[in-house]
Amino acid sequence: MDYHRNYRPCPTFFVEEDYGMESRMRQERQAKQEHDKQMARERQYVMADELSNLTSEQLRDDVLSHMLEMDNQTLPDVESIDIQTEIQWFMRPYLLDFLIEAHTAFQLLPSTLFLAINLLDRYCSKRVVYKRHYQLVGCAALLIAAKYNDKKDRVPTIKELKSMCCSLYDDDMFTQMEWHVLQTLGWSIGHPTVDAFLQHAVLDDAYDPEVEHMALYILEIALFHRDFVAKLSSELARAALALSRCILNRPQPRHTHWSSQYDSMTLVALSQQLHQPSTVVARKYASAHYSRVSKVMEHFLNRQASLATYARCTPPVETPIESKPYNGEIGLATPQKSQQLTAIPHGYLTPPITPDNEALVHAHTQMANHDMNRGMPTVHHGCSSSPVPSAEMQYMNSEAYQQQQEAMYMAQQAALQQFPLAPTHMGMSQTYQGGM
C-alpha cells in the first residue's frame, strides 16, 4: 500500500520522443524557409536580369556614347612618356611580364589588367618616374585597379605584393605610391577598357569563347608596343575582334554593325606584331581556360609562312601566245615577247655573268692550233668564258635594228602591190614572210 501511495510517474516519460519530433518539425520548417528564400532570391535575380537587359537595350546607345567620351578623356600621352629621363620603352616588356604573372596568380578579371596598364601609362604621362620606382608604380596601379574593378576577396594585399617584389619596397612605400597615383590622376579611374568594348561588340552574337579569347590574346600582345599605347580602346577592340575572326575563319558581322566599323590600318598594325609574342602571354593563353588560342595562332602563322614560301618558289604560269597567219596586217605575224619574268629554280633572277678570261681563251686557242697542226681533233678541256658580242651583233639585237627591218619590210610590201612579181619571186616573198 505504501509502495503504491509513494509511487509517482517519472516526469521525463516520453519527453525524449516528443523532443525529437519537435526538433524534426523545426528542421523541416527551417529547411522550407531556406528553400522559399532561395527561390525568392532566384526570382529576384531573374527579374533583375530581365530589367537589366531591357534597360541595356534602351540605354545601349547612351552607354556606348559615354564609354567613347571617357575613352578619349583617359588616354595616356605617348610623347610625354618619350621624354622620361630614366625609364625607357625597352623596360616596358619586363614590367608587363611581371604584372601579367601577378594578375594571373591572383585570378583577377581581364579588365583589371587593362585598367592597371592604363593607370600606369597615364601616371607616367604626368610624373617623372625613376627607374627604381617603375615596378612600384606598376604594383600600385594593379592594386588600385583590383580594388576598383575586382572582387574583394581577390584583391592582393600589400604583404603579397611586397613578397612578389622580393621585399624591395617597404609597406609604407606601397601605400604612399597608391595615394600619389590617385592624386596625380585626380581620382579618375573609370577608364573603359578594351575588354568592355569587346563585350559590347559581341553582345548580339552567339557566344563564341574561342573568338573572345583570341581577341584578348591579340589585345594583350598590343600592350607591349608603343604604337598602341595612345590608341583608343574602341578601335583596338574592334580591330582585334575582326582579326581574330579572320584567323579562326569566322564570318564577319554585317556592315551596319558597330563592330564592323574597324580601322584597317589598326588591324594591319596588330597583325604585324603577332609573330613574336611575350613568352608569359603565350604560356598564359596556351591553357585550356583560354581555349589554347596561342597554339592556334602559332599554327596559323606557320601555315601562312609556308604558303608564302610556296608562292615564291612556284613559277608563274605563262599564257601561251597564239600565232596567227599573216593576212596583210602589220605586226600580227611577229609574236611579241612576254614581259613576265619566270622563276629560276636556284633563285637567280638572271643567269650569273661569266667573267672574261683572256688568258684562258688564249690558252685554248693555242691548244686548238697545236692539235690541228698534229692532225688531231680539237678537244675542249674546260668551259671557256662567255664571248663578248661584236658591235655589229649588238646592233642587230637592238631595237633600232628591228625598227629598221620592219620599215624595210613595209616598203617592200608597198612596192609589191604596185609591181607584182613573178611566181618564182612570190615563193621568196612567202619565205620571207614566214621568217618574220
XYZ file of C-alpha atoms in Angstrom:
436
model
C 0.000 0.000 0.000
C 2.761 2.368 0.938
C 4.529 1.459 -2.260
C 1.589 2.444 -4.451
C 0.964 5.550 -2.387
C 4.518 6.771 -2.711
C 4.876 5.937 -6.402
C 4.919 8.869 -8.789
C 5.310 8.647 -12.569
C 8.617 9.861 -13.948
C 8.273 13.399 -15.296
C 10.628 12.536 -18.190
C 8.456 9.744 -19.528
C 8.141 10.072 -23.348
C 9.814 13.511 -23.226
C 12.759 12.493 -25.416
C 10.441 11.190 -28.115
C 8.347 14.381 -28.048
C 11.503 16.486 -28.216
C 12.767 14.507 -31.232
C 9.542 15.079 -33.137
C 9.564 18.807 -32.383
C 13.182 19.010 -33.494
C 12.432 17.317 -36.789
C 9.462 19.565 -37.380
C 11.541 22.626 -36.573
C 14.263 21.495 -39.019
C 11.682 20.898 -41.719
C 10.229 24.391 -41.165
C 13.708 25.913 -41.348
C 14.526 23.965 -44.493
C 11.284 25.106 -46.091
C 12.013 28.718 -45.146
C 15.504 28.469 -46.625
C 14.085 26.927 -49.771
C 11.499 29.705 -50.062
C 14.192 32.327 -49.531
C 16.380 30.715 -52.176
C 13.529 30.572 -54.663
C 12.628 34.197 -53.952
C 16.271 35.193 -54.405
C 16.418 33.326 -57.721
C 13.258 35.068 -58.886
C 14.787 38.397 -57.929
C 17.906 37.564 -59.911
C 15.828 36.612 -62.941
C 13.777 39.782 -62.678
C 16.949 41.846 -62.247
C 18.498 40.255 -65.339
C 15.360 40.897 -67.359
C 15.215 44.504 -66.213
C 18.925 44.900 -66.859
C 18.593 43.508 -70.380
C 15.587 45.709 -71.035
C 17.422 48.747 -69.714
C 20.554 47.908 -71.652
C 18.533 47.630 -74.851
C 17.024 51.044 -74.230
C 20.187 52.731 -72.958
C 22.796 50.912 -75.067
C 23.463 53.901 -77.286
C 23.783 56.215 -74.295
C 26.137 53.821 -72.534
C 28.274 53.476 -75.661
C 28.490 57.232 -76.182
C 29.557 57.702 -72.550
C 32.192 54.999 -72.911
C 33.561 56.636 -76.060
C 33.716 60.002 -74.299
C 35.559 58.528 -71.310
C 37.862 56.668 -73.678
C 39.028 59.965 -75.180
C 39.435 61.613 -71.776
C 41.539 58.842 -70.210
C 44.121 58.308 -72.960
C 47.810 58.459 -71.984
C 50.211 60.806 -73.749
C 52.954 58.899 -75.546
C 55.085 61.962 -76.248
C 55.263 62.735 -72.531
C 56.410 59.178 -71.844
C 59.053 59.586 -74.553
C 60.765 62.399 -72.630
C 61.118 60.419 -69.391
C 64.677 60.742 -68.152
C 65.242 57.238 -66.736
C 62.564 54.796 -67.860
C 62.771 53.678 -71.479
C 60.462 51.711 -73.749
C 62.674 48.627 -73.662
C 61.892 48.323 -69.921
C 58.161 48.054 -70.577
C 58.057 44.327 -71.546
C 59.812 43.313 -68.320
C 57.307 45.198 -66.159
C 54.325 43.918 -68.139
C 55.502 40.323 -67.806
C 55.662 40.826 -64.038
C 52.201 42.409 -63.866
C 50.626 39.711 -66.068
C 52.085 36.968 -63.880
C 50.795 38.727 -60.743
C 47.395 39.247 -62.375
C 47.207 35.547 -63.247
C 48.358 34.466 -59.792
C 45.590 36.441 -58.077
C 42.997 35.282 -60.662
C 41.787 38.801 -61.380
C 39.380 39.798 -64.142
C 40.761 40.584 -67.611
C 39.541 44.181 -67.410
C 41.605 44.653 -64.226
C 44.829 44.108 -66.154
C 43.939 46.564 -68.930
C 42.819 49.140 -66.364
C 46.084 48.760 -64.424
C 48.162 49.328 -67.586
C 46.087 52.408 -68.402
C 46.675 53.826 -64.906
C 50.386 53.105 -65.226
C 50.690 54.866 -68.599
C 48.618 57.845 -67.512
C 50.771 58.292 -64.422
C 53.962 58.091 -66.485
C 52.491 60.757 -68.765
C 52.248 63.236 -65.890
C 55.042 62.401 -63.453
C 58.766 61.786 -63.719
C 59.315 58.158 -62.752
C 62.681 56.879 -61.592
C 63.910 53.540 -62.756
C 63.991 52.123 -59.244
C 60.322 53.068 -58.710
C 58.958 51.769 -62.034
C 57.913 48.399 -60.599
C 56.413 50.106 -57.543
C 54.184 52.266 -59.758
C 53.053 49.140 -61.618
C 52.140 47.373 -58.376
C 50.236 50.419 -57.138
C 48.319 50.599 -60.417
C 47.417 46.903 -60.184
C 46.294 47.360 -56.569
C 44.071 50.328 -57.461
C 42.554 48.528 -60.455
C 41.804 45.424 -58.383
C 40.122 47.458 -55.643
C 38.056 49.358 -58.196
C 37.082 46.547 -60.548
C 37.501 43.106 -58.976
C 36.089 41.045 -56.153
C 37.103 41.973 -52.640
C 38.436 38.544 -51.704
C 40.803 38.557 -54.699
C 42.375 41.962 -54.147
C 46.087 41.430 -53.428
C 47.435 42.592 -50.108
C 50.484 44.787 -49.652
C 52.257 41.893 -47.989
C 51.702 39.697 -51.062
C 52.878 42.422 -53.433
C 55.930 43.034 -51.262
C 56.772 39.341 -51.382
C 56.453 39.294 -55.180
C 58.822 42.278 -55.353
C 61.365 40.384 -53.194
C 60.940 42.921 -50.341
C 62.476 45.648 -52.479
C 59.968 48.201 -51.143
C 58.593 48.794 -47.646
C 54.908 48.612 -46.751
C 54.650 52.389 -46.438
C 56.050 52.844 -49.946
C 53.144 50.887 -51.475
C 50.608 52.990 -49.558
C 52.292 56.273 -50.442
C 52.607 55.362 -54.117
C 48.964 54.262 -54.262
C 47.864 57.612 -52.829
C 50.221 59.525 -55.151
C 48.883 57.773 -58.259
C 45.293 58.580 -57.283
C 46.184 62.201 -56.550
C 48.015 62.573 -59.865
C 45.102 61.168 -61.873
C 42.560 63.272 -59.992
C 40.898 60.132 -58.657
C 39.573 59.467 -62.171
C 39.802 55.696 -62.525
C 36.791 54.827 -64.674
C 38.580 54.090 -67.930
C 36.546 51.937 -70.372
C 38.918 49.103 -71.182
C 39.206 47.149 -74.404
C 37.510 44.259 -72.634
C 34.394 46.384 -72.039
C 34.210 47.403 -75.699
C 34.772 43.796 -76.711
C 31.808 42.661 -74.621
C 29.692 45.383 -76.190
C 30.721 44.284 -79.691
C 29.691 40.635 -79.195
C 26.528 41.369 -77.240
C 24.189 40.448 -80.104
C 26.241 37.492 -81.373
C 26.134 33.882 -80.292
C 28.627 33.100 -77.554
C 31.948 32.045 -79.092
C 34.635 31.768 -76.385
C 37.414 30.997 -78.861
C 36.877 34.278 -80.720
C 36.791 36.284 -77.494
C 39.908 34.598 -76.125
C 41.754 35.154 -79.399
C 40.807 38.841 -79.322
C 42.021 39.149 -75.723
C 45.285 37.429 -76.698
C 45.830 39.925 -79.520
C 44.999 42.850 -77.226
C 47.458 41.706 -74.559
C 50.176 41.428 -77.216
C 49.373 45.027 -78.194
C 50.098 46.196 -74.635
C 53.811 45.606 -75.190
C 54.175 48.009 -78.127
C 54.408 51.778 -78.086
C 52.292 52.192 -81.228
C 49.130 51.076 -79.401
C 49.548 52.961 -76.104
C 47.695 56.057 -77.344
C 45.163 54.127 -79.438
C 41.521 54.313 -78.431
C 40.250 51.206 -76.695
C 37.235 51.104 -79.002
C 39.452 50.992 -82.127
C 41.704 48.311 -80.670
C 38.755 46.150 -79.596
C 37.048 46.249 -82.998
C 40.273 45.639 -84.943
C 41.306 42.759 -82.665
C 37.857 41.189 -82.945
C 37.924 41.378 -86.753
C 41.448 39.938 -86.821
C 40.512 37.056 -84.513
C 37.542 36.193 -86.724
C 39.851 36.229 -89.718
C 42.339 33.875 -88.016
C 39.622 31.470 -86.840
C 37.746 31.641 -90.161
C 34.587 33.052 -88.590
C 32.134 35.192 -90.569
C 32.390 38.938 -90.172
C 29.308 40.875 -88.972
C 27.122 42.967 -91.220
C 28.441 46.341 -92.281
C 25.743 48.065 -90.229
C 27.017 46.500 -87.005
C 29.166 48.613 -84.696
C 31.972 46.051 -84.557
C 32.336 46.043 -88.352
C 33.459 49.694 -88.372
C 37.079 48.918 -87.553
C 40.168 50.741 -88.784
C 42.015 48.691 -91.401
C 45.361 50.328 -90.574
C 44.991 49.330 -86.918
C 44.158 45.775 -87.982
C 47.270 45.601 -90.182
C 49.423 47.032 -87.390
C 48.111 44.412 -84.967
C 48.735 41.597 -87.436
C 52.368 42.675 -87.791
C 53.017 42.176 -84.061
C 51.734 38.602 -83.749
C 54.920 36.774 -84.757
C 56.939 37.262 -81.560
C 54.597 37.465 -78.552
C 55.803 37.550 -74.986
C 56.591 34.139 -73.547
C 54.469 34.892 -70.479
C 51.435 35.856 -72.567
C 51.836 32.884 -74.921
C 52.057 30.486 -71.971
C 49.018 32.096 -70.335
C 46.824 31.673 -73.424
C 48.090 28.155 -74.118
C 45.921 26.833 -71.275
C 42.536 25.203 -71.785
C 40.913 28.035 -69.820
C 41.674 30.341 -72.759
C 40.870 27.758 -75.474
C 44.613 27.331 -76.238
C 44.416 30.237 -78.670
C 48.171 30.858 -78.599
C 48.720 27.405 -80.128
C 46.025 28.108 -82.705
C 47.755 31.386 -83.528
C 51.117 29.637 -83.882
C 49.693 27.071 -86.301
C 48.004 29.814 -88.322
C 51.218 31.839 -88.661
C 53.228 28.758 -89.647
C 50.658 27.881 -92.299
C 50.719 31.423 -93.665
C 54.519 31.389 -93.823
C 54.569 28.061 -95.676
C 52.007 29.327 -98.181
C 54.050 32.468 -98.783
C 57.206 30.398 -99.317
C 55.400 28.107 -101.744
C 54.094 31.103 -103.681
C 57.622 32.498 -104.033
C 59.082 29.185 -105.192
C 56.340 28.299 -107.702
C 56.977 29.800 -111.153
C 54.107 31.840 -112.546
C 52.053 30.255 -115.296
C 52.577 31.933 -118.640
C 49.659 32.250 -121.026
C 50.679 30.811 -124.409
C 50.539 33.273 -127.254
C 48.560 32.075 -130.225
C 50.348 32.532 -133.546
C 48.052 33.852 -136.254
C 48.748 33.635 -140.008
C 49.774 36.792 -141.764
C 46.867 38.405 -143.602
C 48.426 41.672 -144.693
C 48.185 43.473 -141.331
C 51.373 44.834 -139.866
C 52.588 43.348 -136.575
C 50.399 40.249 -136.433
C 52.921 37.866 -137.966
C 55.568 38.663 -135.330
C 54.551 37.497 -131.823
C 55.639 39.832 -129.033
C 57.882 38.619 -126.231
C 56.226 38.163 -122.878
C 57.239 40.737 -120.250
C 56.576 38.366 -117.337
C 59.650 37.012 -115.604
C 59.873 33.319 -114.944
C 61.228 31.992 -111.675
C 64.628 30.328 -111.796
C 64.901 27.112 -109.742
C 68.040 28.322 -107.945
C 66.639 31.704 -107.095
C 68.521 33.858 -109.636
C 66.523 36.447 -111.490
C 69.103 36.462 -114.298
C 71.911 33.964 -115.039
C 75.222 34.895 -113.406
C 77.683 36.573 -115.796
C 80.776 34.541 -116.567
C 83.816 36.837 -116.309
C 86.008 37.180 -119.370
C 89.346 35.407 -119.072
C 91.586 36.327 -121.964
C 94.410 34.104 -120.760
C 92.130 31.065 -120.694
C 90.789 31.867 -124.170
C 94.326 32.367 -125.488
C 95.439 29.034 -123.991
C 92.536 27.199 -125.579
C 93.288 28.830 -128.954
C 96.925 27.770 -128.830
C 95.958 24.238 -127.832
C 93.486 24.038 -130.707
C 96.068 25.266 -133.202
C 98.611 22.776 -131.875
C 96.112 19.916 -132.241
C 95.245 20.963 -135.770
C 98.920 21.043 -136.731
C 99.314 17.481 -135.398
C 96.209 16.344 -137.275
C 94.265 15.599 -134.106
C 90.667 16.646 -133.444
C 90.164 19.650 -131.217
C 89.233 18.729 -127.637
C 87.936 21.334 -125.207
C 89.459 20.802 -121.775
C 87.310 23.294 -119.945
C 84.497 25.858 -120.105
C 85.591 28.912 -121.939
C 84.470 32.359 -120.968
C 81.310 33.865 -122.360
C 82.139 35.526 -125.701
C 81.577 39.253 -125.911
C 79.248 40.067 -128.830
C 80.638 42.305 -131.504
C 79.333 45.793 -132.180
C 77.571 44.527 -135.310
C 75.770 41.775 -133.364
C 74.788 44.218 -130.663
C 73.299 46.500 -133.292
C 71.417 43.601 -134.870
C 69.881 42.750 -131.486
C 68.974 46.354 -130.748
C 65.525 47.883 -131.089
C 66.685 50.326 -133.779
C 67.725 47.404 -135.969
C 64.313 45.771 -135.537
C 62.549 49.026 -136.450
C 64.777 49.391 -139.497
C 63.921 45.868 -140.656
C 60.207 46.482 -140.202
C 60.424 49.744 -142.200
C 62.249 47.938 -144.999
C 59.628 45.198 -144.994
C 56.766 47.714 -145.195
C 58.456 49.484 -148.109
C 58.869 46.139 -149.864
C 55.195 45.293 -149.389
C 54.156 48.635 -150.844
C 56.359 48.028 -153.873
C 54.918 44.541 -154.364
C 51.409 45.942 -154.500
C 52.405 48.306 -157.318
C 54.614 45.853 -159.254
C 53.558 42.195 -158.961
C 56.447 39.757 -159.035
C 56.919 36.540 -160.938
C 55.867 33.265 -159.319
C 59.477 32.414 -158.528
C 59.789 35.634 -156.574
C 56.467 35.015 -154.829
C 57.988 31.944 -153.275
C 60.833 34.032 -151.977
C 58.342 36.545 -150.641
C 56.413 33.835 -148.808
C 59.610 32.517 -147.320
C 60.463 35.975 -146.116
C 57.048 36.414 -144.591
C 57.426 33.189 -142.744
C 60.766 34.379 -141.394
C 59.089 37.413 -139.904
